[in-house]
Amino acid sequence: MNRAHQRPRILVVDDSPGIIQMLAGILRPRYEVLFATDGPRALALAEQEEIDLILLDIIMPGMDGYEVCRRLKVQESTSHIPVLFITGAGELDGEETGLALGAADYIEKPLRPAIVHARIETHLELEALRSQNR
Amino acid sequence: MEQGRSSEARVPTHTLKGEAGSVAAREVARSAYSLEKAILSASDWSQPLLELERHLEMVLDGSGRLTKITPEPVEAHNRSADDPGVPIVRVDSLMQRLSRLLNQNNMAAYECFHELNSQLEGIPGIRGDLQSLAKSLETPEFDRARDALDTLAGLLDIDLNP
């Protein structure tokens, strides 16, 4: 986080405004939260806005979460950003696909604030350590 | 003047000429000057008076329309003796910050909006626009919020892209 804003910056990507609102309610006390409701906007924000971590929905109209993740990982400026997929209960079939694409982890719905925070903190710390070694 | 007391009309005509000149109502000032000259020279004043009446009506009608469509300057709102009013520089900087946050789809826009809202509360003529902005933020539909903010900035004569 070598920039003007002090709190980690999380990008929430989901086509559902309700999910975005819910996640924002969980995250805003600790993080700076940006959001996108589609893949292209998410990619643009990831490139422009110095994002520390991305929470990414898989099933979205147009570009799905897998494709967003793939594009993030091939782009040098965004490849380091940890991506955590958000998935519905029992929808973990795609876990292998997501991890193969470079996703750092999964968070399963229903979203529990303690779990969301724990996963995010873990991956922010890991990325901080990685960036020190780069 | 119809009662033959035209000399008494000279002072208000002179005052009208000066006031009209000071607010750039040049035609009113010019015709008031013609009337004043007619009074002083005791010549026929009916034509200059008609002309002044016509120009004055045009100015008053125009200013009435302007008052309806122009928001009152933000600095002019003193809501109480303890409250010195809205500092326009603060409002300007908050609106520009909100604009940047909306462009980022950054949810810090909520806090920024609440601060802006508290600065603008009570100003007539913008309540609906503030409500529309608040609703778009809550939904969250930041494209609409940007449009609402643009409208608000236009009403307050604030440039969001200085």
Short mmCIF file of C-alpha atoms in Angstrom, two decimals:
data_model
loop_
_atom_site.label_atom_id
_atom_site.label_comp_id
_atom_site.label_asym_id
_atom_site.label_seq_id
_atom_site.Cartn_x
_atom_site.Cartn_y
_atom_site.Cartn_z
CA MET A 1 0.00 0.00 0.00
CA ASN A 2 2.42 2.62 -1.12
CA ARG A 3 -0.04 5.42 -1.81
CA ALA A 4 -2.10 8.24 -0.40
CA HIS A 5 -4.98 6.17 0.98
CA GLN A 6 -4.22 4.37 4.21
CA ARG A 7 -6.80 1.61 4.44
CA PRO A 8 -6.57 -1.45 2.18
CA ARG A 9 -8.65 -0.97 -0.93
CA ILE A 10 -11.04 -3.79 -1.80
CA LEU A 11 -12.85 -4.10 -5.13
CA VAL A 12 -16.18 -5.96 -4.91
CA VAL A 13 -17.40 -7.34 -8.24
CA ASP A 14 -20.95 -8.67 -8.39
CA ASP A 15 -23.86 -8.02 -10.73
CA SER A 16 -26.25 -7.95 -7.77
CA PRO A 17 -26.57 -4.54 -6.08
CA GLY A 18 -27.94 -6.34 -3.01
CA ILE A 19 -24.76 -8.41 -2.59
CA ILE A 20 -22.63 -5.31 -3.14
CA GLN A 21 -24.55 -3.45 -0.45
CA MET A 22 -24.26 -6.35 1.96
CA LEU A 23 -20.53 -6.75 1.38
CA ALA A 24 -20.03 -3.01 1.62
CA GLY A 25 -21.75 -3.10 5.03
CA ILE A 26 -19.31 -5.78 6.19
CA LEU A 27 -16.19 -4.24 4.67
CA ARG A 28 -16.49 -0.47 4.97
CA PRO A 29 -15.59 -0.22 8.66
CA ARG A 30 -12.15 -1.67 7.88
CA TYR A 31 -11.46 -1.09 4.20
CA GLU A 32 -11.93 1.35 1.42
CA VAL A 33 -14.50 -0.30 -0.84
CA LEU A 34 -14.89 0.11 -4.57
CA PHE A 35 -17.38 -1.87 -6.61
CA ALA A 36 -18.20 -2.96 -10.14
CA THR A 37 -21.33 -4.65 -11.44
CA ASP A 38 -19.72 -6.12 -14.55
CA GLY A 39 -16.43 -7.56 -15.73
CA PRO A 40 -15.20 -4.76 -18.02
CA ARG A 41 -15.72 -2.13 -15.33
CA ALA A 42 -13.94 -4.35 -12.81
CA LEU A 43 -10.93 -4.71 -15.11
CA ALA A 44 -10.81 -0.96 -15.71
CA LEU A 45 -10.94 -0.17 -11.99
CA ALA A 46 -8.32 -2.83 -11.17
CA GLU A 47 -5.97 -1.21 -13.63
CA GLN A 48 -6.62 2.41 -12.64
CA GLU A 49 -7.21 2.42 -8.92
CA GLU A 50 -4.45 0.55 -7.04
CA ILE A 51 -6.61 -2.23 -5.68
CA ASP A 52 -5.29 -4.43 -2.86
CA LEU A 53 -7.74 -7.32 -3.14
CA ILE A 54 -10.71 -8.34 -5.30
CA LEU A 55 -13.86 -10.17 -4.22
CA LEU A 56 -15.26 -11.62 -7.42
CA ASP A 57 -18.59 -13.19 -8.24
CA ILE A 58 -18.42 -16.06 -10.71
CA ILE A 59 -21.72 -15.96 -12.52
CA MET A 60 -22.31 -12.57 -14.10
CA PRO A 61 -23.97 -11.57 -17.37
CA GLY A 62 -21.52 -10.91 -20.17
CA MET A 63 -18.01 -11.57 -18.91
CA ASP A 64 -18.09 -14.12 -16.08
CA GLY A 65 -15.85 -14.12 -13.03
CA TYR A 66 -13.47 -16.74 -14.47
CA GLU A 67 -12.79 -14.60 -17.51
CA VAL A 68 -12.28 -11.50 -15.34
CA CYS A 69 -9.80 -13.46 -13.21
CA ARG A 70 -7.97 -14.78 -16.28
CA ARG A 71 -7.57 -11.27 -17.70
CA LEU A 72 -6.42 -9.88 -14.36
CA LYS A 73 -3.73 -12.53 -14.13
CA VAL A 74 -2.32 -12.04 -17.64
CA GLN A 75 -2.10 -8.26 -17.18
CA GLU A 76 1.18 -7.35 -15.50
CA SER A 77 -0.25 -4.36 -13.64
CA THR A 78 -3.03 -6.43 -12.03
CA SER A 79 -1.60 -9.96 -11.84
CA HIS A 80 -0.39 -9.49 -8.23
CA ILE A 81 -3.84 -8.59 -6.85
CA PRO A 82 -5.28 -11.44 -4.76
CA VAL A 83 -8.65 -12.58 -6.15
CA LEU A 84 -11.16 -14.26 -3.84
CA PHE A 85 -14.13 -15.83 -5.57
CA ILE A 86 -17.53 -15.52 -3.95
CA THR A 87 -19.61 -18.60 -4.53
CA GLY A 88 -23.02 -19.92 -3.55
CA ALA A 89 -23.38 -22.81 -1.15
CA GLY A 90 -22.70 -26.09 -2.90
CA GLU A 91 -21.29 -24.37 -5.98
CA LEU A 92 -17.71 -25.29 -5.33
CA ASP A 93 -17.44 -27.42 -8.47
CA GLY A 94 -15.63 -24.55 -10.12
CA GLU A 95 -13.07 -24.27 -7.33
CA GLU A 96 -10.45 -26.11 -9.32
CA THR A 97 -11.09 -23.90 -12.35
CA GLY A 98 -10.80 -20.73 -10.31
CA LEU A 99 -7.62 -21.78 -8.53
CA ALA A 100 -6.07 -22.85 -11.83
CA LEU A 101 -6.78 -19.37 -13.16
CA GLY A 102 -4.84 -17.85 -10.28
CA ALA A 103 -7.56 -17.09 -7.73
CA ALA A 104 -6.21 -16.99 -4.18
CA ASP A 105 -9.24 -18.40 -2.39
CA TYR A 106 -13.00 -18.87 -2.23
CA ILE A 107 -15.57 -17.43 0.13
CA GLU A 108 -18.82 -19.32 0.29
CA LYS A 109 -22.26 -17.78 0.74
CA PRO A 110 -24.02 -17.10 3.03
CA LEU A 111 -21.39 -14.52 3.82
CA ARG A 112 -20.34 -14.39 7.45
CA PRO A 113 -18.50 -11.21 8.41
CA ALA A 114 -15.88 -12.97 10.58
CA ILE A 115 -15.02 -15.42 7.78
CA VAL A 116 -14.92 -12.66 5.16
CA HIS A 117 -12.57 -10.55 7.30
CA ALA A 118 -10.34 -13.51 8.17
CA ARG A 119 -9.90 -14.54 4.55
CA ILE A 120 -9.25 -10.99 3.42
CA GLU A 121 -6.70 -10.32 6.18
CA THR A 122 -4.87 -13.55 5.39
CA HIS A 123 -4.48 -12.68 1.74
CA LEU A 124 -3.61 -9.05 2.36
CA GLU A 125 -0.81 -10.21 4.68
CA LEU A 126 0.40 -12.78 2.18
CA GLU A 127 0.47 -10.21 -0.58
CA ALA A 128 2.31 -7.75 1.68
CA LEU A 129 4.99 -10.40 2.30
CA ARG A 130 5.20 -11.24 -1.38
CA SER A 131 5.57 -7.61 -2.35
CA GLN A 132 8.45 -7.23 0.16
CA ASN A 133 10.28 -10.06 -1.60
CA ARG A 134 9.70 -8.70 -5.10
CA MET B 1 -46.96 64.48 -13.27
CA GLU B 2 -50.51 64.45 -14.64
CA GLN B 3 -51.46 66.66 -11.71
CA GLY B 4 -48.91 69.25 -12.77
CA ARG B 5 -46.39 68.38 -10.04
CA SER B 6 -43.71 67.29 -12.46
CA SER B 7 -40.92 69.03 -10.52
CA GLU B 8 -41.59 66.62 -7.62
CA ALA B 9 -41.00 63.75 -10.00
CA ARG B 10 -37.49 64.85 -10.76
CA VAL B 11 -35.85 63.32 -7.66
CA PRO B 12 -37.32 59.80 -8.03
CA THR B 13 -36.54 59.94 -11.76
CA HIS B 14 -32.96 60.88 -11.00
CA THR B 15 -32.71 58.10 -8.39
CA LEU B 16 -34.17 55.61 -10.84
CA LYS B 17 -31.61 56.65 -13.44
CA GLY B 18 -28.74 56.05 -11.00
CA GLU B 19 -30.06 52.72 -9.71
CA ALA B 20 -30.79 51.45 -13.21
CA GLY B 21 -27.27 52.36 -14.32
CA SER B 22 -25.74 50.54 -11.37
CA VAL B 23 -27.48 47.25 -12.27
CA ALA B 24 -26.72 47.50 -15.99
CA ALA B 25 -30.34 48.32 -16.94
CA ARG B 26 -29.03 50.75 -19.52
CA GLU B 27 -32.28 51.37 -21.41
CA VAL B 28 -34.08 52.26 -18.18
CA ALA B 29 -31.24 54.59 -17.18
CA ARG B 30 -31.25 56.20 -20.61
CA SER B 31 -35.01 56.80 -20.69
CA ALA B 32 -34.98 58.04 -17.06
CA TYR B 33 -32.30 60.52 -18.11
CA SER B 34 -34.51 61.69 -21.02
CA LEU B 35 -37.45 62.13 -18.65
CA GLU B 36 -35.32 64.02 -16.14
CA LYS B 37 -34.12 66.35 -18.89
CA ALA B 38 -37.73 66.92 -20.04
CA ILE B 39 -38.78 67.74 -16.46
CA LEU B 40 -35.88 70.15 -15.99
CA SER B 41 -36.53 71.91 -19.30
CA ALA B 42 -40.32 71.91 -18.71
CA SER B 43 -40.79 70.37 -22.13
CA ASP B 44 -43.19 67.56 -23.15
CA TRP B 45 -42.54 64.64 -20.82
CA SER B 46 -45.26 62.25 -22.08
CA GLN B 47 -43.08 60.44 -24.62
CA PRO B 48 -40.04 59.96 -22.32
CA LEU B 49 -42.39 58.76 -19.57
CA LEU B 50 -43.99 56.16 -21.85
CA GLU B 51 -40.57 54.99 -22.94
CA LEU B 52 -39.37 54.71 -19.34
CA GLU B 53 -42.51 52.77 -18.39
CA ARG B 54 -41.93 50.31 -21.25
CA HIS B 55 -38.28 49.73 -20.42
CA LEU B 56 -38.96 49.43 -16.72
CA GLU B 57 -41.62 46.76 -17.35
CA MET B 58 -39.19 44.81 -19.51
CA VAL B 59 -36.52 44.89 -16.80
CA LEU B 60 -38.92 43.95 -14.00
CA ASP B 61 -40.40 41.07 -16.01
CA GLY B 62 -36.92 39.85 -16.91
CA SER B 63 -35.61 40.06 -13.36
CA GLY B 64 -38.70 38.19 -12.13
CA ARG B 65 -37.93 35.36 -14.53
CA LEU B 66 -34.26 35.36 -13.52
CA THR B 67 -35.15 35.16 -9.85
CA LYS B 68 -37.27 32.09 -10.53
CA ILE B 69 -34.56 30.16 -12.37
CA THR B 70 -31.47 31.33 -10.47
CA PRO B 71 -30.62 29.62 -7.17
CA GLU B 72 -29.71 31.95 -4.38
CA PRO B 73 -25.95 32.16 -3.86
CA VAL B 74 -24.83 29.54 -1.40
CA GLU B 75 -22.92 32.11 0.65
CA ALA B 76 -26.10 34.12 1.21
CA HIS B 77 -27.78 31.50 3.38
CA ASN B 78 -27.39 32.39 7.00
CA ARG B 79 -29.51 29.80 8.70
CA SER B 80 -29.18 31.27 12.15
CA ALA B 81 -27.20 33.89 13.97
CA ASP B 82 -24.86 31.19 15.28
CA ASP B 83 -24.41 29.65 11.89
CA PRO B 84 -22.36 31.82 9.58
CA GLY B 85 -23.84 30.08 6.54
CA VAL B 86 -22.40 27.72 3.99
CA PRO B 87 -18.74 28.19 3.13
CA ILE B 88 -18.76 27.98 -0.64
CA VAL B 89 -15.13 26.83 -0.83
CA ARG B 90 -15.97 23.84 1.39
CA VAL B 91 -19.00 22.92 -0.72
CA ASP B 92 -16.94 23.25 -3.87
CA SER B 93 -14.20 20.96 -2.60
CA LEU B 94 -16.70 18.39 -1.25
CA MET B 95 -18.52 18.24 -4.59
CA GLN B 96 -15.28 17.77 -6.48
CA ARG B 97 -14.22 15.02 -4.07
CA LEU B 98 -17.61 13.33 -4.43
CA SER B 99 -17.27 13.50 -8.20
CA ARG B 100 -13.87 11.75 -8.04
CA LEU B 101 -15.22 9.06 -5.69
CA LEU B 102 -18.19 8.41 -7.96
CA ASN B 103 -15.88 8.02 -10.93
CA GLN B 104 -13.96 5.43 -8.92
CA ASN B 105 -17.16 3.63 -7.84
CA ASN B 106 -15.76 4.22 -4.39
CA MET B 107 -18.16 3.75 -1.49
CA ALA B 108 -16.42 6.47 0.48
CA ALA B 109 -18.83 8.55 -1.62
CA TYR B 110 -21.43 7.89 1.12
CA GLU B 111 -19.47 9.69 3.83
CA CYS B 112 -18.59 12.48 1.45
CA PHE B 113 -22.23 12.88 0.48
CA HIS B 114 -23.40 13.04 4.09
CA GLU B 115 -20.90 15.79 4.77
CA LEU B 116 -22.01 17.67 1.67
CA ASN B 117 -25.67 17.15 2.57
CA SER B 118 -25.15 18.66 6.01
CA GLN B 119 -23.55 21.72 4.40
CA LEU B 120 -26.39 22.19 1.93
CA GLU B 121 -29.33 21.31 4.20
CA GLY B 122 -32.02 23.96 4.19
CA ILE B 123 -31.02 25.63 0.95
CA PRO B 124 -34.19 26.13 -1.08
CA GLY B 125 -34.53 24.73 -4.59
CA ILE B 126 -32.12 21.79 -4.33
CA ARG B 127 -33.82 19.41 -1.93
CA GLY B 128 -35.15 17.16 -4.70
CA ASP B 129 -31.73 16.93 -6.31
CA LEU B 130 -30.09 16.02 -3.01
CA GLN B 131 -32.71 13.31 -2.44
CA SER B 132 -32.17 11.94 -5.93
CA LEU B 133 -28.42 11.83 -5.31
CA ALA B 134 -28.93 10.07 -1.96
CA LYS B 135 -31.20 7.46 -3.52
CA SER B 136 -28.78 6.72 -6.36
CA LEU B 137 -25.98 6.23 -3.85
CA GLU B 138 -28.01 3.83 -1.76
CA THR B 139 -29.14 1.66 -4.67
CA PRO B 140 -26.08 1.82 -5.55
CA GLU B 141 -26.33 3.30 -9.05
CA PHE B 142 -23.31 5.55 -9.30
CA ASP B 143 -23.95 6.48 -12.96
CA ARG B 144 -27.23 8.06 -11.89
CA ALA B 145 -25.54 9.58 -8.88
CA ARG B 146 -23.02 11.24 -11.21
CA ASP B 147 -25.88 12.70 -13.27
CA ALA B 148 -27.60 13.97 -10.12
CA LEU B 149 -24.35 15.51 -8.90
CA ASP B 150 -23.85 17.23 -12.28
CA THR B 151 -27.34 18.73 -12.03
CA LEU B 152 -26.69 19.91 -8.48
CA ALA B 153 -23.36 21.44 -9.47
CA GLY B 154 -25.11 23.29 -12.30
CA LEU B 155 -27.71 24.70 -9.90
CA LEU B 156 -25.01 25.85 -7.49
CA ASP B 157 -22.80 27.13 -10.31
CA ILE B 158 -19.93 24.87 -9.28
CA ASP B 159 -17.45 23.57 -11.83
CA LEU B 160 -16.71 19.90 -11.15
CA ASN B 161 -13.82 19.88 -13.63
CA PRO B 162 -11.83 23.00 -12.83
#
